[in-house]
Amino acid sequence: MKKFEHGQELVTLITVMCSAFLVPFVASALNLALPTMGHEFNSSAVLLSWIVTSYIVASAAFLLPFGRLADIKGRHAIFQGGLGLFALFTLLSALSPNIQVLLIFRVLQGVAAAMIFSTSTAILTEVFPLHRRGRVIGLSVSSTYVGLSLGPVLGGWMNYYLGWRSILYFIAAVSLAVMILAVLYMKGEWKEAAGESFDWQGSLLYLTSLGAFMYGISALADTSLAKYFALAGAVLLLGFIRYELSLYQPLIDLNLFVKNISFAFSNLAAMVNYSATFALSFLMSIYLQTVIGYSSQRAGMIMLAQPLMMAVFSPLAGNLSDRVEPRIVASAGMGLTTLGLFGFIFLGLNTPVIWIIADLVLVGLGFALFSSPNTNAVMAAVQPRLYGVASSTLGTMRMIGQAFSMAIVTLILAAYIGNGLLAQVDHQVLINSMRTSFIIFTLLCFLGIFASIARGNTYSGSKDG
């Protein structure tokens, strides 16, 4: 702790780390509880996937508007408000009487999470100097993976003994405690773009276009209208781009993607990485509990291997990226992740547990080496007045990648098993669908290595914008 020069730095870091723990914990814990929720609500595997996807779509759509608003009005205020709303909507999710109501509150939970994610990394970047930024980002990312680590273990235990709703009650209480911590002890405000105008029209167009596009690609397996939503969203996104190019103070300066190679390819690499890896925990939860027959508690202990590696090695990777070009560290991480995903192609009815754990370790180590350096590269590529936008753009790429990942799995599940109840599906058919998913994810991650390498050197480049 002596290495932090000011008390405010330490308080800020602790608060951001606590907030970084919350969302991944509830996500990983609920993944373990999906089979139980499916049994209680009598839901299909495709509908269960929307418990994950609905949150992702909402978060992605609101990240950029909240990031820009925070740069203008203040990141601290948006951050605090997000924590409070996240606590509220998590509590309401726990009280849901059916899956339809649960999905509504998961959407609102995603909006609140966007307020947190659009500001947390930007606040760290503002408070800490460049030579220590990789380290603190690594610690923040590590908190995310601690959440992912404890989710399967604690969440699996809570689901097994107390029911899945207890997970949400727990997170609502922790979220409220973190909000109180932020209100009482996290001082200061950060709004380098104060006085600039907020693009309300562009924000509405962005929300509509991205929301429609992501809903469309995520619902392709559910409804024939989905492709029209995706097409309409894509057309509106083109309209949004044209509109933003005409503004003096746009929602996002699109020249960042044209003139700033490090920023553009770092974001692309993030989107590809999450597209290839996010659905892994969803698939492994189904495989370990439905195919192998393990309890949620035992499945959680096995799945712990991946996020544990992330939590341990993320601070080291972030620290390393302060001294070594981030693209080198991140590209090596993407390569290890590709190897891990390749191993999952060979899952079968009698795959040894040690094989599964080894693959999870590879993916976890690879992701740790990728994530912190990649985030450091994005934030180092822009000026302080754009920290909120940069953080939100990276978060949006992450969420779009997550939505693509779930959309791929949902489409493949629908192609193999339709809308049949999960408990009634032939296990070999489930394995075949998973094998197809992992082939696609391995290829995606392999291509992502080249996007990561193509970003060029971070510290020798200029900060555009």
Tab-separated table of C-alpha atoms in Angstrom, residues 82-401:
chain	number	residue	atom	x	y	z
A	82	GLY	CA	-24.889	3.404	-11.597
A	83	LEU	CA	-24.006	1.632	-8.344
A	84	GLY	CA	-27.294	2.640	-6.725
A	85	LEU	CA	-29.425	1.585	-9.696
A	86	PHE	CA	-27.486	-1.669	-10.061
A	87	ALA	CA	-28.326	-2.516	-6.443
A	88	LEU	CA	-32.016	-1.707	-7.000
A	89	PHE	CA	-32.478	-3.679	-10.224
A	90	THR	CA	-30.521	-6.633	-8.863
A	91	LEU	CA	-32.909	-6.786	-5.900
A	92	LEU	CA	-35.917	-6.589	-8.217
A	93	SER	CA	-34.423	-9.364	-10.370
A	94	ALA	CA	-34.312	-11.578	-7.278
A	95	LEU	CA	-38.025	-10.930	-6.680
A	96	SER	CA	-39.070	-11.830	-10.248
A	97	PRO	CA	-42.049	-14.238	-10.352
A	98	ASN	CA	-41.302	-15.524	-13.869
A	99	ILE	CA	-38.617	-15.415	-16.538
A	100	GLN	CA	-40.325	-12.621	-18.494
A	101	VAL	CA	-40.177	-10.221	-15.535
A	102	LEU	CA	-36.624	-11.350	-14.803
A	103	LEU	CA	-35.581	-10.451	-18.354
A	104	ILE	CA	-37.012	-6.924	-17.956
A	105	PHE	CA	-34.977	-6.300	-14.814
A	106	ARG	CA	-31.883	-7.842	-16.406
A	107	VAL	CA	-32.182	-5.196	-19.150
A	108	LEU	CA	-32.414	-2.430	-16.541
A	109	GLN	CA	-29.517	-4.006	-14.649
A	110	GLY	CA	-27.506	-3.775	-17.875
A	111	VAL	CA	-28.282	-0.054	-18.195
A	112	ALA	CA	-27.034	0.524	-14.633
A	113	ALA	CA	-23.906	-1.528	-15.323
A	114	ALA	CA	-23.202	0.704	-18.343
A	115	MET	CA	-23.067	3.697	-15.981
A	116	ILE	CA	-20.432	1.892	-13.894
A	117	PHE	CA	-18.300	0.503	-16.729
A	118	SER	CA	-18.321	3.717	-18.762
A	119	THR	CA	-16.680	5.594	-15.888
A	120	SER	CA	-14.593	3.227	-13.741
A	121	THR	CA	-11.563	2.800	-16.027
A	122	ALA	CA	-11.716	6.479	-17.005
A	123	ILE	CA	-11.592	7.476	-13.320
A	124	LEU	CA	-8.527	5.284	-12.709
A	125	THR	CA	-6.827	6.676	-15.810
A	126	GLU	CA	-7.460	10.221	-14.607
A	127	VAL	CA	-6.289	9.683	-11.020
A	128	PHE	CA	-3.121	7.651	-11.691
A	129	PRO	CA	-0.104	8.806	-13.743
A	130	LEU	CA	0.923	7.045	-16.944
A	131	HIS	CA	3.887	5.156	-15.447
A	132	ARG	CA	1.588	3.401	-12.918
A	133	ARG	CA	-1.522	3.113	-15.036
A	134	GLY	CA	-0.924	-0.411	-16.295
A	135	ARG	CA	-0.482	-1.657	-12.739
A	136	VAL	CA	-3.741	-0.189	-11.381
A	137	ILE	CA	-5.689	-1.240	-14.464
A	138	GLY	CA	-4.276	-4.710	-13.886
A	139	LEU	CA	-5.515	-4.622	-10.280
A	140	SER	CA	-8.957	-3.498	-11.434
A	141	VAL	CA	-9.083	-6.232	-14.053
A	142	SER	CA	-7.913	-8.685	-11.403
A	143	SER	CA	-10.938	-7.707	-9.275
A	144	THR	CA	-13.120	-8.548	-12.236
A	145	TYR	CA	-11.596	-11.999	-12.340
A	146	VAL	CA	-11.845	-12.434	-8.577
A	147	GLY	CA	-15.561	-11.914	-9.148
A	148	LEU	CA	-15.464	-14.496	-11.903
A	149	SER	CA	-13.514	-16.838	-9.618
A	150	LEU	CA	-15.800	-16.554	-6.610
A	151	GLY	CA	-18.936	-16.640	-8.779
A	152	PRO	CA	-18.767	-20.361	-9.618
A	153	VAL	CA	-17.650	-21.328	-6.101
A	154	LEU	CA	-19.766	-19.101	-3.855
A	155	GLY	CA	-22.571	-18.877	-6.418
A	156	GLY	CA	-22.606	-22.640	-6.886
A	157	TRP	CA	-22.769	-23.129	-3.107
A	158	MET	CA	-25.540	-20.528	-2.687
A	159	ASN	CA	-27.543	-21.974	-5.584
A	160	TYR	CA	-27.198	-25.505	-4.181
A	161	TYR	CA	-28.143	-24.695	-0.585
A	162	LEU	CA	-30.107	-21.421	-0.708
A	163	GLY	CA	-31.477	-21.184	-4.253
A	164	TRP	CA	-30.506	-18.961	-7.174
A	165	ARG	CA	-32.320	-15.888	-5.808
A	166	SER	CA	-29.885	-15.736	-2.877
A	167	ILE	CA	-27.123	-14.834	-5.364
A	168	LEU	CA	-28.994	-11.702	-6.398
A	169	TYR	CA	-29.836	-10.729	-2.817
A	170	PHE	CA	-26.147	-10.951	-1.964
A	171	ILE	CA	-25.066	-8.795	-4.921
A	172	ALA	CA	-27.755	-6.184	-4.203
A	173	ALA	CA	-26.417	-5.814	-0.655
A	174	VAL	CA	-22.772	-5.570	-1.776
A	175	SER	CA	-23.677	-3.030	-4.506
A	176	LEU	CA	-25.406	-0.841	-1.937
A	177	ALA	CA	-22.356	-1.026	0.340
A	178	VAL	CA	-20.004	-0.009	-2.503
A	179	MET	CA	-22.270	2.919	-3.396
A	180	ILE	CA	-22.138	4.144	0.217
A	181	LEU	CA	-18.329	3.814	0.110
A	182	ALA	CA	-18.207	5.895	-3.088
A	183	VAL	CA	-20.513	8.596	-1.697
A	184	LEU	CA	-18.720	8.954	1.637
A	185	TYR	CA	-15.053	8.524	0.790
A	186	MET	CA	-14.430	8.891	-2.947
A	187	LYS	CA	-13.954	12.645	-3.378
A	188	GLY	CA	-13.409	14.790	-6.422
A	189	GLU	CA	-15.023	15.073	-9.813
A	190	TRP	CA	-13.637	14.527	-13.296
A	191	LYS	CA	-15.153	16.233	-16.338
A	192	GLU	CA	-12.452	17.368	-18.756
A	193	ALA	CA	-15.075	17.969	-21.469
A	194	ALA	CA	-17.150	20.292	-19.253
A	195	GLY	CA	-18.870	22.976	-21.285
A	196	GLU	CA	-19.064	20.890	-24.436
A	197	SER	CA	-22.499	19.967	-25.765
A	198	PHE	CA	-24.015	16.503	-25.404
A	199	ASP	CA	-25.312	15.018	-28.631
A	200	TRP	CA	-28.841	13.958	-27.615
A	201	GLN	CA	-30.016	13.261	-31.168
A	202	GLY	CA	-26.955	11.183	-31.942
A	203	SER	CA	-27.337	9.310	-28.657
A	204	LEU	CA	-30.940	8.399	-29.453
A	205	LEU	CA	-29.942	7.271	-32.934
A	206	TYR	CA	-27.054	5.267	-31.493
A	207	LEU	CA	-29.216	3.571	-28.843
A	208	THR	CA	-31.845	2.657	-31.411
A	209	SER	CA	-29.438	1.408	-34.058
A	210	LEU	CA	-27.089	-0.581	-31.806
A	211	GLY	CA	-29.969	-1.955	-29.729
A	212	ALA	CA	-31.833	-3.127	-32.844
A	213	PHE	CA	-28.694	-4.609	-34.403
A	214	MET	CA	-27.620	-6.490	-31.281
A	215	TYR	CA	-31.142	-7.720	-30.565
A	216	GLY	CA	-31.387	-8.886	-34.160
A	217	ILE	CA	-28.185	-10.911	-34.164
A	218	SER	CA	-28.968	-12.316	-30.721
A	219	ALA	CA	-32.535	-13.367	-31.608
A	220	LEU	CA	-31.856	-14.933	-34.997
A	221	ALA	CA	-32.636	-18.347	-33.509
A	222	ASP	CA	-35.853	-17.177	-31.838
A	223	THR	CA	-37.872	-15.291	-34.422
A	224	SER	CA	-38.015	-14.741	-38.165
A	225	LEU	CA	-38.258	-10.974	-37.559
A	226	ALA	CA	-34.789	-10.874	-36.009
A	227	LYS	CA	-32.990	-10.543	-39.337
A	228	TYR	CA	-35.037	-7.439	-40.117
A	229	PHE	CA	-34.077	-5.903	-36.766
A	230	ALA	CA	-30.419	-6.642	-37.508
A	231	LEU	CA	-30.681	-5.139	-41.002
A	232	ALA	CA	-32.520	-2.053	-39.762
A	233	GLY	CA	-29.943	-1.617	-37.002
A	234	ALA	CA	-27.079	-1.854	-39.495
A	235	VAL	CA	-28.684	0.759	-41.758
A	236	LEU	CA	-29.314	3.076	-38.805
A	237	LEU	CA	-25.705	2.635	-37.678
A	238	LEU	CA	-24.571	3.854	-41.081
A	239	GLY	CA	-26.901	6.817	-40.649
A	240	PHE	CA	-25.421	7.449	-37.209
A	241	ILE	CA	-21.897	7.473	-38.645
A	242	ARG	CA	-22.901	9.961	-41.337
A	243	TYR	CA	-24.638	12.179	-38.771
A	244	GLU	CA	-21.672	12.147	-36.367
A	245	LEU	CA	-19.245	13.159	-39.110
A	246	SER	CA	-21.260	16.362	-39.612
A	247	LEU	CA	-20.994	17.515	-35.976
A	248	TYR	CA	-18.382	19.699	-34.313
A	249	GLN	CA	-18.871	17.991	-30.922
A	250	PRO	CA	-20.169	14.501	-31.732
A	251	LEU	CA	-21.043	11.664	-29.382
A	252	ILE	CA	-17.806	10.025	-30.566
A	253	ASP	CA	-15.076	11.383	-32.815
A	254	LEU	CA	-14.969	8.743	-35.549
A	255	ASN	CA	-11.553	9.963	-36.637
A	256	LEU	CA	-10.251	7.967	-33.668
A	257	PHE	CA	-10.899	4.821	-35.687
A	258	VAL	CA	-9.321	6.224	-38.844
A	259	LYS	CA	-6.278	8.146	-37.658
A	260	ASN	CA	-5.466	6.363	-34.400
A	261	ILE	CA	-4.294	2.852	-35.364
A	262	SER	CA	-3.516	1.764	-31.818
A	263	PHE	CA	-6.983	2.772	-30.604
A	264	ALA	CA	-8.784	1.165	-33.562
A	265	PHE	CA	-7.027	-2.196	-33.554
A	266	SER	CA	-6.995	-2.486	-29.764
A	267	ASN	CA	-10.771	-2.152	-29.791
A	268	LEU	CA	-11.077	-4.612	-32.663
A	269	ALA	CA	-8.885	-7.114	-30.818
A	270	ALA	CA	-11.091	-6.785	-27.721
A	271	MET	CA	-14.259	-7.426	-29.712
A	272	VAL	CA	-12.786	-10.522	-31.369
A	273	ASN	CA	-11.406	-11.843	-28.089
A	274	TYR	CA	-14.739	-11.609	-26.290
A	275	SER	CA	-16.576	-13.024	-29.315
A	276	ALA	CA	-14.389	-16.101	-29.035
A	277	THR	CA	-14.404	-16.576	-25.261
A	278	PHE	CA	-17.479	-15.168	-23.542
A	279	ALA	CA	-19.851	-18.098	-24.131
A	280	LEU	CA	-17.317	-20.553	-22.687
A	281	SER	CA	-18.724	-20.403	-19.152
A	282	PHE	CA	-22.294	-20.803	-20.465
A	283	LEU	CA	-21.324	-23.903	-22.439
A	284	MET	CA	-19.230	-25.396	-19.641
A	285	SER	CA	-22.029	-24.883	-17.115
A	286	ILE	CA	-24.382	-26.888	-19.341
A	287	TYR	CA	-21.732	-29.503	-20.132
A	288	LEU	CA	-20.651	-30.149	-16.533
A	289	GLN	CA	-24.151	-30.175	-15.045
A	290	THR	CA	-26.391	-31.508	-17.822
A	291	VAL	CA	-24.026	-33.838	-19.715
A	292	ILE	CA	-21.677	-35.018	-16.943
A	293	GLY	CA	-24.231	-34.713	-14.140
A	294	TYR	CA	-22.172	-32.734	-11.627
A	295	SER	CA	-23.862	-30.542	-9.017
A	296	SER	CA	-23.610	-26.778	-9.477
A	297	GLN	CA	-21.210	-26.733	-6.514
A	298	ARG	CA	-18.806	-29.245	-8.084
A	299	ALA	CA	-19.103	-27.652	-11.529
A	300	GLY	CA	-18.228	-24.296	-9.975
A	301	MET	CA	-15.066	-25.696	-8.418
A	302	ILE	CA	-13.917	-26.990	-11.803
A	303	MET	CA	-14.762	-23.755	-13.621
A	304	LEU	CA	-12.785	-21.835	-10.992
A	305	ALA	CA	-9.561	-22.701	-12.841
A	306	GLN	CA	-10.082	-20.100	-15.592
A	307	PRO	CA	-10.937	-16.941	-13.593
A	308	LEU	CA	-8.402	-17.860	-10.908
A	309	MET	CA	-5.632	-17.655	-13.505
A	310	MET	CA	-7.060	-14.332	-14.671
A	311	ALA	CA	-7.126	-12.921	-11.147
A	312	VAL	CA	-3.562	-13.992	-10.356
A	313	PHE	CA	-1.880	-12.932	-13.597
A	314	SER	CA	-3.825	-9.781	-14.618
A	315	PRO	CA	-1.903	-7.440	-12.264
A	316	LEU	CA	1.382	-8.942	-13.467
A	317	ALA	CA	0.352	-8.507	-17.106
A	318	GLY	CA	-0.754	-4.917	-16.453
A	319	ASN	CA	2.527	-4.146	-14.715
A	320	LEU	CA	4.441	-5.756	-17.579
A	321	SER	CA	2.596	-3.592	-20.105
A	322	ASP	CA	4.020	-0.485	-18.356
A	323	ARG	CA	7.486	-1.653	-19.465
A	324	VAL	CA	6.895	-3.809	-22.568
A	325	GLU	CA	4.804	-2.840	-25.587
A	326	PRO	CA	1.188	-3.895	-24.817
A	327	ARG	CA	0.699	-5.432	-28.267
A	328	ILE	CA	3.433	-8.016	-27.575
A	329	VAL	CA	1.955	-9.113	-24.245
A	330	ALA	CA	-1.647	-9.021	-25.503
A	331	SER	CA	-0.879	-10.934	-28.716
A	332	ALA	CA	0.874	-13.677	-26.756
A	333	GLY	CA	-2.194	-13.898	-24.545
A	334	MET	CA	-4.471	-14.236	-27.553
A	335	GLY	CA	-2.299	-17.089	-28.811
A	336	LEU	CA	-2.595	-19.004	-25.526
A	337	THR	CA	-6.363	-18.480	-25.525
A	338	THR	CA	-6.555	-19.934	-29.028
A	339	LEU	CA	-4.753	-23.077	-27.848
A	340	GLY	CA	-7.135	-23.436	-24.920
A	341	LEU	CA	-10.228	-23.097	-27.108
A	342	PHE	CA	-8.789	-25.634	-29.548
A	343	GLY	CA	-8.613	-28.172	-26.718
A	344	PHE	CA	-12.352	-27.847	-26.035
A	345	ILE	CA	-13.140	-29.078	-29.547
A	346	PHE	CA	-12.373	-32.587	-28.281
A	347	LEU	CA	-14.950	-32.628	-25.455
A	348	GLY	CA	-16.861	-35.896	-25.240
A	349	LEU	CA	-19.062	-37.932	-22.924
A	350	ASN	CA	-16.042	-39.185	-20.978
A	351	THR	CA	-13.504	-36.366	-21.214
A	352	PRO	CA	-11.150	-36.460	-18.185
A	353	VAL	CA	-11.653	-33.603	-15.748
A	354	ILE	CA	-7.919	-32.862	-15.858
A	355	TRP	CA	-8.224	-32.124	-19.600
A	356	ILE	CA	-11.037	-29.646	-18.937
A	357	ILE	CA	-9.101	-27.929	-16.141
A	358	ALA	CA	-5.946	-27.710	-18.276
A	359	ASP	CA	-7.885	-26.009	-21.087
A	360	LEU	CA	-9.519	-23.607	-18.625
A	361	VAL	CA	-6.069	-22.743	-17.233
A	362	LEU	CA	-4.771	-22.003	-20.745
A	363	VAL	CA	-7.731	-19.781	-21.582
A	364	GLY	CA	-7.475	-18.007	-18.234
A	365	LEU	CA	-3.764	-17.316	-18.555
A	366	GLY	CA	-4.192	-16.141	-22.136
A	367	PHE	CA	-7.032	-13.822	-21.223
A	368	ALA	CA	-5.058	-12.339	-18.320
A	369	LEU	CA	-2.131	-11.552	-20.619
A	370	PHE	CA	-4.489	-9.966	-23.153
A	371	SER	CA	-6.980	-7.902	-21.154
A	372	SER	CA	-4.942	-5.533	-18.954
A	373	PRO	CA	-2.340	-4.630	-21.644
A	374	ASN	CA	-5.109	-4.132	-24.203
A	375	THR	CA	-7.012	-1.784	-21.885
A	376	ASN	CA	-3.778	0.087	-21.126
A	377	ALA	CA	-3.162	0.494	-24.868
A	378	VAL	CA	-6.645	1.944	-25.466
A	379	MET	CA	-6.425	4.490	-22.649
A	380	ALA	CA	-2.862	5.509	-23.564
A	381	ALA	CA	-3.973	6.246	-27.125
A	382	VAL	CA	-6.269	9.212	-26.314
A	383	GLN	CA	-6.224	12.574	-24.567
A	384	PRO	CA	-7.738	13.021	-21.047
A	385	ARG	CA	-10.876	14.759	-22.370
A	386	LEU	CA	-11.755	11.516	-24.176
A	387	TYR	CA	-11.092	9.049	-21.342
A	388	GLY	CA	-14.802	8.425	-20.796
A	389	VAL	CA	-15.457	7.899	-24.492
A	390	ALA	CA	-12.401	5.637	-24.836
A	391	SER	CA	-13.385	3.552	-21.811
A	392	SER	CA	-16.970	3.309	-23.086
A	393	THR	CA	-15.886	2.407	-26.613
A	394	LEU	CA	-13.742	-0.413	-25.274
A	395	GLY	CA	-16.630	-1.536	-23.087
A	396	THR	CA	-18.967	-1.443	-26.084
A	397	MET	CA	-16.584	-3.576	-28.132
A	398	ARG	CA	-16.450	-6.000	-25.222
A	399	MET	CA	-20.245	-6.154	-24.993
A	400	ILE	CA	-20.702	-6.504	-28.758
A	401	GLY	CA	-18.199	-9.347	-28.652
